[in-house]
Amino acid sequence: MPSTDELRDLPAQYNPADTERAIYQRWLDAGIFAADEKRSSRNGGDRTPFVIVMPPPNVTAVLHMGHGLNNTVQDVIVRWRRMVGDEALWVPGTDHAGIATQNIIEKQLAAEGRNKADLGREKFVERTIAFVEETGGEILRQLRAIGASADWNRTAYTFSPELSIGVREAFVQLYERGLIYRGHRVIHWCPRCLTSLSDEEAEHDEETGSLYHIAYPIVGAKNNAALTVATTRPETMLGDVAVAVHPDDDRYKQLIGNSVMLPIADVEIPVIADEYVDPSFGTGVVKITPAHDPNDFEVGKRHSLAMPVVMSPDGTMANVTDAGQRVPPELIGIDRFEARVRIVRTLEKSKRLIKVESHQHAVRHCYRCDTVVEPRLSDQWFVKMEPLAKPALKAVRDGTIRILPERWEAVYINWLENIRDWNISRQLWWGHRIPVWYCDRCNCQIVSRTDVSACEKCGGEVRQDDDVLDTWFSSWLFPISTLGWPDKSSAALAAFYPTDDLITAPEILFFWVARMIMAGFAFMDAAPFHTVYLHGTVRDMNHVKMSKSLGNGIDPLDVVHSYGADALRYTVIAGMGMGADLMLDPKDLERSFSPGRNFATKLWNIGRFLLSNIGSEAVRSVDELSDKELTLPDRWILARLNTTILECDTALGPARPEKGKWRPAERYIGLRLSEYAESARRFVWNELADWYLETTKTRIAGGGDDAQVARAVLTHTFDYALRLLHPIMPFITETLWQRLPVPVTAERCEFLAIAPWPIPTPLSRDDKEAVAGFDLVREAIGAVRQIRSDYSIAPATSIDVSIRSSRNGKLFAEHSPVIGRLSRSVVRVDGQSPSAGAAHAVLTDGTELIVPLGGIVDLKKECGKLRAELEQLDKQLDSLSNRLENEGFTSRAPAHVVEAERKKKEEWIKRREQLSAKVKAVCGG
RNA sequence: GGGCGAGUAGCUCAGUUGGUUAGAGCGCCUGCCUUACACGCAGGAAGUCGGGGGUUCGAGUCCCUCCUCGCCCACCA
């Protein structure tokens, strides 16, 4: 424990930079973030486990506000549960981020004037590993700066050898269950990343394009008759193998079975009938390009059409497969968008272009590089999703899993109900290689958990599939793989799976959250967590999402440096309603973060007052204080503390469902972190600091037994306040708490971070009476302050206040020193009657306050103000009376409402009397 | 095209099952460096609750409709 001198030497200004790092190190040294499997009740220990798995940031990422928000929310919850006494585990980790990381290395190479082909696959992967080793994990180090209390011993990486075992296991298991298959179909292809993408990775973007109407001459028809097709993508027409019309479309019925001449390519293609065609759109005639459009692919399959591929993987025109010489030489090698322009120009010249309409449509883009994706026929590995989706749907429907805010549950359900198979193969070099080997000799395929060096059947040479798995194929296993799966005897898995909360942004609900739920059921037969909390997005003041590329970002480390981690955390938590976006001003950090810093400073100064006035001598325990010893303010603040603890607990809600499933009543409550923060802040600032602390000054200065009581209550209250605030502002609360004098009887727990979460103290006292009593005292102080302000009485001018009270005379007499001190007045109880020329105030209990104003103020002006106030009150009273006389109201409104209105009327009448007395006093006569 | 959310004080947002004088923080105005704190203290101004219609004794809250913004989903080329 620090010496008294040390306590007194608390610097006047709190400087987070001086202390945060050291405190964090002490937490680490003490191992308080490390969870122990043996202590988990699931392994026979005495603590209920509470587990959060961190959404692993990309291994190449640097900390931005989004991470700051996400991880602060997680840390607040984990710290709360740790204090409550759970065996709290927060599993940190990073994601190897296939495409994203590969893109970075490719950019590096490009800057060196090279490309990945120059290096070759092996060298490229080596280089990427080296890069990740050097820079990866930086983001996890940065998370420590904001106080993240993760169990760093368990830091996971989706591409580590341990987690890779799980990836293979998952693939093989699903394959064996018939849920992974190789499919030949049109998928989303990114011509820049040169890989296929899943449906989720190809993002829709609304764009204004053109709808080109093109004439395809009918073969053998007279007068150059033609069918006009409408398309947004003329460049794919070279791959057309038919034009389709609706079978019932009278306009075209008779042409079915005929042929048309495909312009430019100059090949004959049939006119076919297919229900897929919507006669009311465009011309009612659709060109069918099976290799470059998913719908056309289906049509092509139905009609057994050829599927010529007329574009290279990089998006340039070429006769790739089954295309013959459809692409004319002058277009070969031309980029698809340039080809579109040239084709349109050619059609125009040959009068085949009928018209061009402006057209709104959604175009899909690569979620990593924003390139327009190209639908492309290819062979890929798919996961059959419907069987996996079933239990995941049921879990949310039956309350095994809840999603907050509630509205996301509908979005989740809608997606799963319409789920489509998941393309998991990527034509990349960075990622988990697909565990499939091919033997060209006997033409077989081997799917294996371990590397295969020779064909099982013929002993021939084998080659592994070139493709890698979608990054999300490893991330979806994170809750189980980080805990040891597929080793089902893993102690960690037994102790900590299923986990509890999953906290992330809605953007990855489908990418990650839904798939984790499916994986949980598929591989562990249990939901991975019972609560999904989807928080908002960090935006600037124009509501634009913060991003480095837009330059509207805020570097959390800058904020930590200038304002402290606690200020950052407080701002993020207090400013964020359930699921709502968080607005911060990148151009004015002061505006965004000063409230948090100011609150930290407030705490610091309460601490300074407390330590310099109370010293480090052990205080008495509040449990031992008798009712008689406690003063009114003591009882008031203790009652307020109890209320505040309850408010915080209510806002935080139940940590887990009672019997494995959320009951409707509790399903959508809790995790209202901003309400929790606000309750704690209001208590500390507006009750503890503004009122209670002020009342202790005279008592502590007075010495004696009562000073000891004040010391004890103040210390206890601040102690508990620090506990309530610790999850939000861990650094400053720990710093101050470490120096708090401990009650004589208590055992000092080493760290606030593991000190017990407050529970309301059972008070034998009549709380209600205490609260009402001290509220009266506060009201008296407020009344005098109001008078001083109304009459512009300078602080230096001392005024006399007479208090007349029949019922609460004793109360005011007892607290007149406090009233005097806090209202800067000389207070006399049972003073004179109100007379003209005096300010007059009446408290709710009827107590009168009289302040003689002789020579101090302009009474005339004040008189006018008062009369206006009286008039206003009369009006309101009138309308209230009318309501009560309205039979519709008295007969139809519930009795308690009518009763409440009657009571209110009585109160107002009373207030009217008081006000007219005031008018009389000030205005005279 | 389908679905969801939002529109309340200058800004960011609370407003429980309808109950009658709509709240907080920041900002703003006034006065104070009162021996924990000017990163502070005290006092104050400020809202036709997006528009219109309806139900009701009573609507920010329920219903209908329109407007504006945002998000998610989607194989009409």
PDB file of C-alpha atoms in Angstrom, chain A residues 391-612:
ATOM      1  CA  PRO A 391     -30.628 -26.329 -37.173  1.00  0.00           C
ATOM      2  CA  ALA A 392     -29.314 -22.765 -37.456  1.00  0.00           C
ATOM      3  CA  LEU A 393     -32.802 -21.562 -38.316  1.00  0.00           C
ATOM      4  CA  LYS A 394     -34.404 -23.574 -35.568  1.00  0.00           C
ATOM      5  CA  ALA A 395     -31.973 -22.220 -32.976  1.00  0.00           C
ATOM      6  CA  VAL A 396     -33.019 -18.625 -33.530  1.00  0.00           C
ATOM      7  CA  ARG A 397     -36.674 -19.522 -33.888  1.00  0.00           C
ATOM      8  CA  ASP A 398     -36.787 -21.408 -30.605  1.00  0.00           C
ATOM      9  CA  GLY A 399     -34.730 -18.975 -28.551  1.00  0.00           C
ATOM     10  CA  THR A 400     -31.536 -20.998 -28.248  1.00  0.00           C
ATOM     11  CA  ILE A 401     -29.881 -18.031 -29.902  1.00  0.00           C
ATOM     12  CA  ARG A 402     -31.040 -14.447 -29.763  1.00  0.00           C
ATOM     13  CA  ILE A 403     -29.889 -11.647 -32.021  1.00  0.00           C
ATOM     14  CA  LEU A 404     -29.803  -8.079 -30.740  1.00  0.00           C
ATOM     15  CA  PRO A 405     -31.221  -5.736 -31.824  1.00  0.00           C
ATOM     16  CA  GLU A 406     -34.263  -7.873 -32.457  1.00  0.00           C
ATOM     17  CA  ARG A 407     -34.856  -6.717 -36.022  1.00  0.00           C
ATOM     18  CA  TRP A 408     -31.794  -8.572 -37.292  1.00  0.00           C
ATOM     19  CA  GLU A 409     -33.411 -11.887 -36.469  1.00  0.00           C
ATOM     20  CA  ALA A 410     -35.806 -11.445 -39.380  1.00  0.00           C
ATOM     21  CA  VAL A 411     -32.919 -10.635 -41.704  1.00  0.00           C
ATOM     22  CA  TYR A 412     -31.066 -13.724 -40.518  1.00  0.00           C
ATOM     23  CA  ILE A 413     -34.082 -15.971 -40.954  1.00  0.00           C
ATOM     24  CA  ASN A 414     -34.833 -14.613 -44.389  1.00  0.00           C
ATOM     25  CA  TRP A 415     -31.301 -15.300 -45.560  1.00  0.00           C
ATOM     26  CA  LEU A 416     -31.202 -18.829 -44.213  1.00  0.00           C
ATOM     27  CA  GLU A 417     -34.586 -19.672 -45.661  1.00  0.00           C
ATOM     28  CA  ASN A 418     -33.348 -18.731 -49.110  1.00  0.00           C
ATOM     29  CA  ILE A 419     -29.823 -19.938 -48.700  1.00  0.00           C
ATOM     30  CA  ARG A 420     -27.853 -21.066 -51.726  1.00  0.00           C
ATOM     31  CA  ASP A 421     -24.863 -23.296 -51.945  1.00  0.00           C
ATOM     32  CA  TRP A 422     -21.573 -21.800 -50.896  1.00  0.00           C
ATOM     33  CA  ASN A 423     -18.737 -21.622 -53.368  1.00  0.00           C
ATOM     34  CA  ILE A 424     -15.691 -22.268 -51.196  1.00  0.00           C
ATOM     35  CA  SER A 425     -12.884 -22.589 -53.720  1.00  0.00           C
ATOM     36  CA  ARG A 426     -10.714 -19.634 -54.576  1.00  0.00           C
ATOM     37  CA  GLN A 427      -8.132 -19.432 -57.326  1.00  0.00           C
ATOM     38  CA  LEU A 428      -5.638 -17.834 -54.981  1.00  0.00           C
ATOM     39  CA  TRP A 429      -2.289 -18.816 -53.552  1.00  0.00           C
ATOM     40  CA  TRP A 430      -2.786 -17.526 -50.032  1.00  0.00           C
ATOM     41  CA  GLY A 431      -5.002 -19.792 -48.007  1.00  0.00           C
ATOM     42  CA  HIS A 432      -5.767 -23.328 -46.976  1.00  0.00           C
ATOM     43  CA  ARG A 433      -5.117 -25.562 -49.953  1.00  0.00           C
ATOM     44  CA  ILE A 434      -8.132 -27.682 -50.772  1.00  0.00           C
ATOM     45  CA  PRO A 435      -7.422 -31.164 -49.340  1.00  0.00           C
ATOM     46  CA  VAL A 436      -8.174 -33.006 -52.537  1.00  0.00           C
ATOM     47  CA  TRP A 437      -5.661 -34.906 -54.637  1.00  0.00           C
ATOM     48  CA  TYR A 438      -6.053 -36.160 -58.160  1.00  0.00           C
ATOM     49  CA  CYS A 439      -4.421 -39.160 -59.756  1.00  0.00           C
ATOM     50  CA  ASP A 440      -4.221 -38.670 -63.482  1.00  0.00           C
ATOM     51  CA  ARG A 441      -3.263 -42.251 -64.085  1.00  0.00           C
ATOM     52  CA  CYS A 442      -6.389 -43.924 -62.777  1.00  0.00           C
ATOM     53  CA  ASN A 443      -8.349 -40.725 -62.930  1.00  0.00           C
ATOM     54  CA  CYS A 444      -9.422 -40.791 -59.292  1.00  0.00           C
ATOM     55  CA  GLN A 445      -9.910 -38.173 -56.639  1.00  0.00           C
ATOM     56  CA  ILE A 446      -8.760 -38.476 -53.032  1.00  0.00           C
ATOM     57  CA  VAL A 447     -10.130 -36.320 -50.219  1.00  0.00           C
ATOM     58  CA  SER A 448      -7.903 -36.609 -47.182  1.00  0.00           C
ATOM     59  CA  ARG A 449      -7.179 -35.233 -43.703  1.00  0.00           C
ATOM     60  CA  THR A 450      -3.484 -35.817 -44.247  1.00  0.00           C
ATOM     61  CA  ASP A 451      -1.246 -35.039 -47.196  1.00  0.00           C
ATOM     62  CA  VAL A 452      -1.350 -37.622 -49.951  1.00  0.00           C
ATOM     63  CA  SER A 453       1.834 -38.533 -51.806  1.00  0.00           C
ATOM     64  CA  ALA A 454       0.672 -41.385 -53.993  1.00  0.00           C
ATOM     65  CA  CYS A 455      -2.591 -42.744 -55.350  1.00  0.00           C
ATOM     66  CA  GLU A 456      -4.221 -45.198 -52.970  1.00  0.00           C
ATOM     67  CA  LYS A 457      -5.512 -47.307 -55.819  1.00  0.00           C
ATOM     68  CA  CYS A 458      -2.805 -47.411 -58.417  1.00  0.00           C
ATOM     69  CA  GLY A 459       0.163 -45.947 -56.562  1.00  0.00           C
ATOM     70  CA  GLY A 460       0.479 -43.373 -59.290  1.00  0.00           C
ATOM     71  CA  GLU A 461       1.615 -39.829 -58.902  1.00  0.00           C
ATOM     72  CA  VAL A 462      -0.926 -37.407 -57.449  1.00  0.00           C
ATOM     73  CA  ARG A 463      -1.312 -33.657 -57.606  1.00  0.00           C
ATOM     74  CA  GLN A 464      -3.188 -31.563 -55.072  1.00  0.00           C
ATOM     75  CA  ASP A 465      -6.048 -29.307 -56.157  1.00  0.00           C
ATOM     76  CA  ASP A 466      -4.538 -25.910 -56.992  1.00  0.00           C
ATOM     77  CA  ASP A 467      -7.240 -23.903 -55.339  1.00  0.00           C
ATOM     78  CA  VAL A 468      -7.469 -22.665 -51.789  1.00  0.00           C
ATOM     79  CA  LEU A 469     -10.476 -22.354 -49.527  1.00  0.00           C
ATOM     80  CA  ASP A 470     -12.508 -19.235 -48.936  1.00  0.00           C
ATOM     81  CA  THR A 471     -11.125 -17.416 -45.880  1.00  0.00           C
ATOM     82  CA  TRP A 472     -14.531 -17.740 -44.265  1.00  0.00           C
ATOM     83  CA  PHE A 473     -14.221 -21.512 -44.445  1.00  0.00           C
ATOM     84  CA  SER A 474     -11.672 -21.228 -41.649  1.00  0.00           C
ATOM     85  CA  SER A 475     -13.339 -18.338 -39.806  1.00  0.00           C
ATOM     86  CA  TRP A 476     -16.652 -20.149 -39.507  1.00  0.00           C
ATOM     87  CA  LEU A 477     -14.859 -22.683 -37.291  1.00  0.00           C
ATOM     88  CA  PHE A 478     -13.328 -20.042 -35.000  1.00  0.00           C
ATOM     89  CA  PRO A 479     -15.448 -20.707 -31.875  1.00  0.00           C
ATOM     90  CA  ILE A 480     -14.615 -24.391 -31.973  1.00  0.00           C
ATOM     91  CA  SER A 481     -11.169 -24.461 -33.561  1.00  0.00           C
ATOM     92  CA  THR A 482      -9.716 -21.906 -31.131  1.00  0.00           C
ATOM     93  CA  LEU A 483     -10.788 -24.149 -28.265  1.00  0.00           C
ATOM     94  CA  GLY A 484      -9.120 -27.259 -29.616  1.00  0.00           C
ATOM     95  CA  TRP A 485     -11.564 -28.834 -32.045  1.00  0.00           C
ATOM     96  CA  PRO A 486     -11.361 -31.359 -33.683  1.00  0.00           C
ATOM     97  CA  ASP A 487      -9.700 -32.796 -30.578  1.00  0.00           C
ATOM     98  CA  LYS A 488     -12.896 -33.571 -28.740  1.00  0.00           C
ATOM     99  CA  SER A 489     -10.967 -34.420 -25.589  1.00  0.00           C
ATOM    100  CA  SER A 490      -9.658 -30.845 -25.413  1.00  0.00           C
ATOM    101  CA  ALA A 491     -10.085 -29.452 -21.905  1.00  0.00           C
ATOM    102  CA  ALA A 492     -10.677 -25.993 -23.301  1.00  0.00           C
ATOM    103  CA  LEU A 493     -13.439 -27.206 -25.554  1.00  0.00           C
ATOM    104  CA  ALA A 494     -15.150 -28.919 -22.646  1.00  0.00           C
ATOM    105  CA  ALA A 495     -14.692 -25.960 -20.348  1.00  0.00           C
ATOM    106  CA  PHE A 496     -15.616 -23.146 -22.694  1.00  0.00           C
ATOM    107  CA  TYR A 497     -17.825 -24.410 -25.520  1.00  0.00           C
ATOM    108  CA  PRO A 498     -20.507 -23.328 -26.162  1.00  0.00           C
ATOM    109  CA  THR A 499     -19.418 -19.733 -25.724  1.00  0.00           C
ATOM    110  CA  ASP A 500     -21.736 -16.925 -24.665  1.00  0.00           C
ATOM    111  CA  ASP A 501     -21.829 -13.719 -26.671  1.00  0.00           C
ATOM    112  CA  LEU A 502     -20.740 -12.919 -30.185  1.00  0.00           C
ATOM    113  CA  ILE A 503     -20.223  -9.227 -30.754  1.00  0.00           C
ATOM    114  CA  THR A 504     -19.755  -7.857 -34.213  1.00  0.00           C
ATOM    115  CA  ALA A 505     -21.028  -5.573 -36.945  1.00  0.00           C
ATOM    116  CA  PRO A 506     -24.094  -6.485 -39.017  1.00  0.00           C
ATOM    117  CA  GLU A 507     -22.012  -6.518 -42.222  1.00  0.00           C
ATOM    118  CA  ILE A 508     -20.718  -9.979 -41.446  1.00  0.00           C
ATOM    119  CA  LEU A 509     -23.956 -11.510 -40.240  1.00  0.00           C
ATOM    120  CA  PHE A 510     -24.042 -13.791 -43.293  1.00  0.00           C
ATOM    121  CA  PHE A 511     -20.331 -14.035 -44.016  1.00  0.00           C
ATOM    122  CA  TRP A 512     -19.497 -15.169 -40.560  1.00  0.00           C
ATOM    123  CA  VAL A 513     -22.141 -15.235 -37.835  1.00  0.00           C
ATOM    124  CA  ALA A 514     -24.708 -17.417 -39.588  1.00  0.00           C
ATOM    125  CA  ARG A 515     -22.007 -19.756 -40.839  1.00  0.00           C
ATOM    126  CA  MET A 516     -20.496 -20.101 -37.359  1.00  0.00           C
ATOM    127  CA  ILE A 517     -23.888 -21.117 -36.087  1.00  0.00           C
ATOM    128  CA  MET A 518     -24.148 -23.700 -38.846  1.00  0.00           C
ATOM    129  CA  ALA A 519     -20.646 -24.981 -38.085  1.00  0.00           C
ATOM    130  CA  GLY A 520     -21.458 -25.165 -34.377  1.00  0.00           C
ATOM    131  CA  PHE A 521     -24.339 -27.486 -35.051  1.00  0.00           C
ATOM    132  CA  ALA A 522     -22.565 -29.390 -37.804  1.00  0.00           C
ATOM    133  CA  PHE A 523     -19.433 -30.196 -35.861  1.00  0.00           C
ATOM    134  CA  MET A 524     -20.328 -29.866 -32.171  1.00  0.00           C
ATOM    135  CA  ASP A 525     -24.049 -30.408 -32.288  1.00  0.00           C
ATOM    136  CA  ALA A 526     -24.542 -27.231 -30.272  1.00  0.00           C
ATOM    137  CA  ALA A 527     -25.021 -23.536 -30.949  1.00  0.00           C
ATOM    138  CA  PRO A 528     -21.683 -21.723 -30.618  1.00  0.00           C
ATOM    139  CA  PHE A 529     -23.231 -18.905 -28.530  1.00  0.00           C
ATOM    140  CA  HIS A 530     -26.609 -17.826 -27.182  1.00  0.00           C
ATOM    141  CA  THR A 531     -26.391 -14.114 -27.930  1.00  0.00           C
ATOM    142  CA  VAL A 532     -25.420 -12.246 -31.051  1.00  0.00           C
ATOM    143  CA  TYR A 533     -25.001  -8.546 -30.436  1.00  0.00           C
ATOM    144  CA  LEU A 534     -24.776  -6.478 -33.596  1.00  0.00           C
ATOM    145  CA  HIS A 535     -23.472  -3.000 -32.953  1.00  0.00           C
ATOM    146  CA  GLY A 536     -23.522  -0.035 -35.272  1.00  0.00           C
ATOM    147  CA  THR A 537     -20.989   1.489 -37.565  1.00  0.00           C
ATOM    148  CA  VAL A 538     -18.623   4.342 -36.782  1.00  0.00           C
ATOM    149  CA  ARG A 539     -19.459   7.324 -38.972  1.00  0.00           C
ATOM    150  CA  ASP A 540     -18.382  10.926 -39.328  1.00  0.00           C
ATOM    151  CA  MET A 541     -20.643  13.893 -38.757  1.00  0.00           C
ATOM    152  CA  ASN A 542     -22.041  13.571 -42.273  1.00  0.00           C
ATOM    153  CA  HIS A 543     -23.008   9.996 -41.467  1.00  0.00           C
ATOM    154  CA  VAL A 544     -20.395   8.671 -43.842  1.00  0.00           C
ATOM    155  CA  LYS A 545     -18.771   5.464 -42.706  1.00  0.00           C
ATOM    156  CA  MET A 546     -15.246   6.077 -41.482  1.00  0.00           C
ATOM    157  CA  SER A 547     -12.586   4.652 -43.716  1.00  0.00           C
ATOM    158  CA  LYS A 548      -8.958   5.199 -44.372  1.00  0.00           C
ATOM    159  CA  SER A 549      -9.487   5.619 -48.092  1.00  0.00           C
ATOM    160  CA  LEU A 550     -12.009   8.422 -47.573  1.00  0.00           C
ATOM    161  CA  GLY A 551      -9.703  10.136 -45.134  1.00  0.00           C
ATOM    162  CA  ASN A 552     -12.433  10.578 -42.561  1.00  0.00           C
ATOM    163  CA  GLY A 553     -11.013   8.115 -40.088  1.00  0.00           C
ATOM    164  CA  ILE A 554      -9.863   8.578 -36.537  1.00  0.00           C
ATOM    165  CA  ASP A 555      -6.827   6.698 -35.308  1.00  0.00           C
ATOM    166  CA  PRO A 556      -7.765   5.212 -31.936  1.00  0.00           C
ATOM    167  CA  LEU A 557      -4.128   5.399 -30.875  1.00  0.00           C
ATOM    168  CA  ASP A 558      -4.151   9.155 -31.413  1.00  0.00           C
ATOM    169  CA  VAL A 559      -7.148   9.342 -29.134  1.00  0.00           C
ATOM    170  CA  VAL A 560      -5.480   7.141 -26.542  1.00  0.00           C
ATOM    171  CA  HIS A 561      -2.461   9.385 -26.704  1.00  0.00           C
ATOM    172  CA  SER A 562      -4.311  12.684 -26.334  1.00  0.00           C
ATOM    173  CA  TYR A 563      -7.326  11.721 -24.261  1.00  0.00           C
ATOM    174  CA  GLY A 564      -6.582   8.353 -22.744  1.00  0.00           C
ATOM    175  CA  ALA A 565      -7.971   4.914 -23.403  1.00  0.00           C
ATOM    176  CA  ASP A 566     -10.685   5.448 -20.815  1.00  0.00           C
ATOM    177  CA  ALA A 567     -11.975   8.534 -22.609  1.00  0.00           C
ATOM    178  CA  LEU A 568     -12.061   6.614 -25.867  1.00  0.00           C
ATOM    179  CA  ARG A 569     -13.917   3.738 -24.271  1.00  0.00           C
ATOM    180  CA  TYR A 570     -16.355   5.963 -22.432  1.00  0.00           C
ATOM    181  CA  THR A 571     -17.162   7.911 -25.596  1.00  0.00           C
ATOM    182  CA  VAL A 572     -17.755   4.769 -27.584  1.00  0.00           C
ATOM    183  CA  ILE A 573     -19.961   3.135 -24.963  1.00  0.00           C
ATOM    184  CA  ALA A 574     -21.923   6.190 -23.868  1.00  0.00           C
ATOM    185  CA  GLY A 575     -22.529   7.386 -27.396  1.00  0.00           C
ATOM    186  CA  MET A 576     -23.919   4.176 -28.783  1.00  0.00           C
ATOM    187  CA  GLY A 577     -27.541   3.179 -28.438  1.00  0.00           C
ATOM    188  CA  MET A 578     -28.475  -0.460 -28.994  1.00  0.00           C
ATOM    189  CA  GLY A 579     -27.470  -1.237 -32.555  1.00  0.00           C
ATOM    190  CA  ALA A 580     -27.281   2.433 -33.474  1.00  0.00           C
ATOM    191  CA  ASP A 581     -24.415   3.977 -35.390  1.00  0.00           C
ATOM    192  CA  LEU A 582     -21.793   6.005 -33.579  1.00  0.00           C
ATOM    193  CA  MET A 583     -21.109   9.480 -34.909  1.00  0.00           C
ATOM    194  CA  LEU A 584     -17.686  10.939 -34.263  1.00  0.00           C
ATOM    195  CA  ASP A 585     -16.059  14.039 -35.648  1.00  0.00           C
ATOM    196  CA  PRO A 586     -12.672  13.300 -37.230  1.00  0.00           C
ATOM    197  CA  LYS A 587     -12.061  17.024 -37.624  1.00  0.00           C
ATOM    198  CA  ASP A 588     -12.744  17.831 -34.011  1.00  0.00           C
ATOM    199  CA  LEU A 589     -11.479  15.174 -31.643  1.00  0.00           C
ATOM    200  CA  GLU A 590     -12.087  17.568 -28.771  1.00  0.00           C
ATOM    201  CA  ARG A 591     -15.789  17.589 -29.472  1.00  0.00           C
ATOM    202  CA  SER A 592     -15.993  13.821 -29.587  1.00  0.00           C
ATOM    203  CA  PHE A 593     -13.707  12.793 -26.804  1.00  0.00           C
ATOM    204  CA  SER A 594     -13.581  15.606 -24.282  1.00  0.00           C
ATOM    205  CA  PRO A 595     -16.694  14.400 -22.425  1.00  0.00           C
ATOM    206  CA  GLY A 596     -14.928  11.124 -21.698  1.00  0.00           C
ATOM    207  CA  ARG A 597     -11.735  12.836 -20.677  1.00  0.00           C
ATOM    208  CA  ASN A 598     -13.655  15.296 -18.548  1.00  0.00           C
ATOM    209  CA  PHE A 599     -15.404  12.502 -16.752  1.00  0.00           C
ATOM    210  CA  ALA A 600     -12.080  10.804 -16.083  1.00  0.00           C
ATOM    211  CA  THR A 601     -10.794  14.088 -14.692  1.00  0.00           C
ATOM    212  CA  LYS A 602     -13.853  14.296 -12.487  1.00  0.00           C
ATOM    213  CA  LEU A 603     -13.097  10.865 -11.081  1.00  0.00           C
ATOM    214  CA  TRP A 604      -9.509  11.897 -10.580  1.00  0.00           C
ATOM    215  CA  ASN A 605     -10.492  14.952  -8.610  1.00  0.00           C
ATOM    216  CA  ILE A 606     -12.946  13.062  -6.461  1.00  0.00           C
ATOM    217  CA  GLY A 607     -10.036  10.755  -5.753  1.00  0.00           C
ATOM    218  CA  ARG A 608      -7.759  13.653  -4.926  1.00  0.00           C
ATOM    219  CA  PHE A 609     -10.286  15.129  -2.535  1.00  0.00           C
ATOM    220  CA  LEU A 610     -10.868  11.808  -0.909  1.00  0.00           C
ATOM    221  CA  LEU A 611      -7.224  10.909  -0.491  1.00  0.00           C
ATOM    222  CA  SER A 612      -6.113  14.290   0.726  1.00  0.00           C
TER     223      SER A 612
END
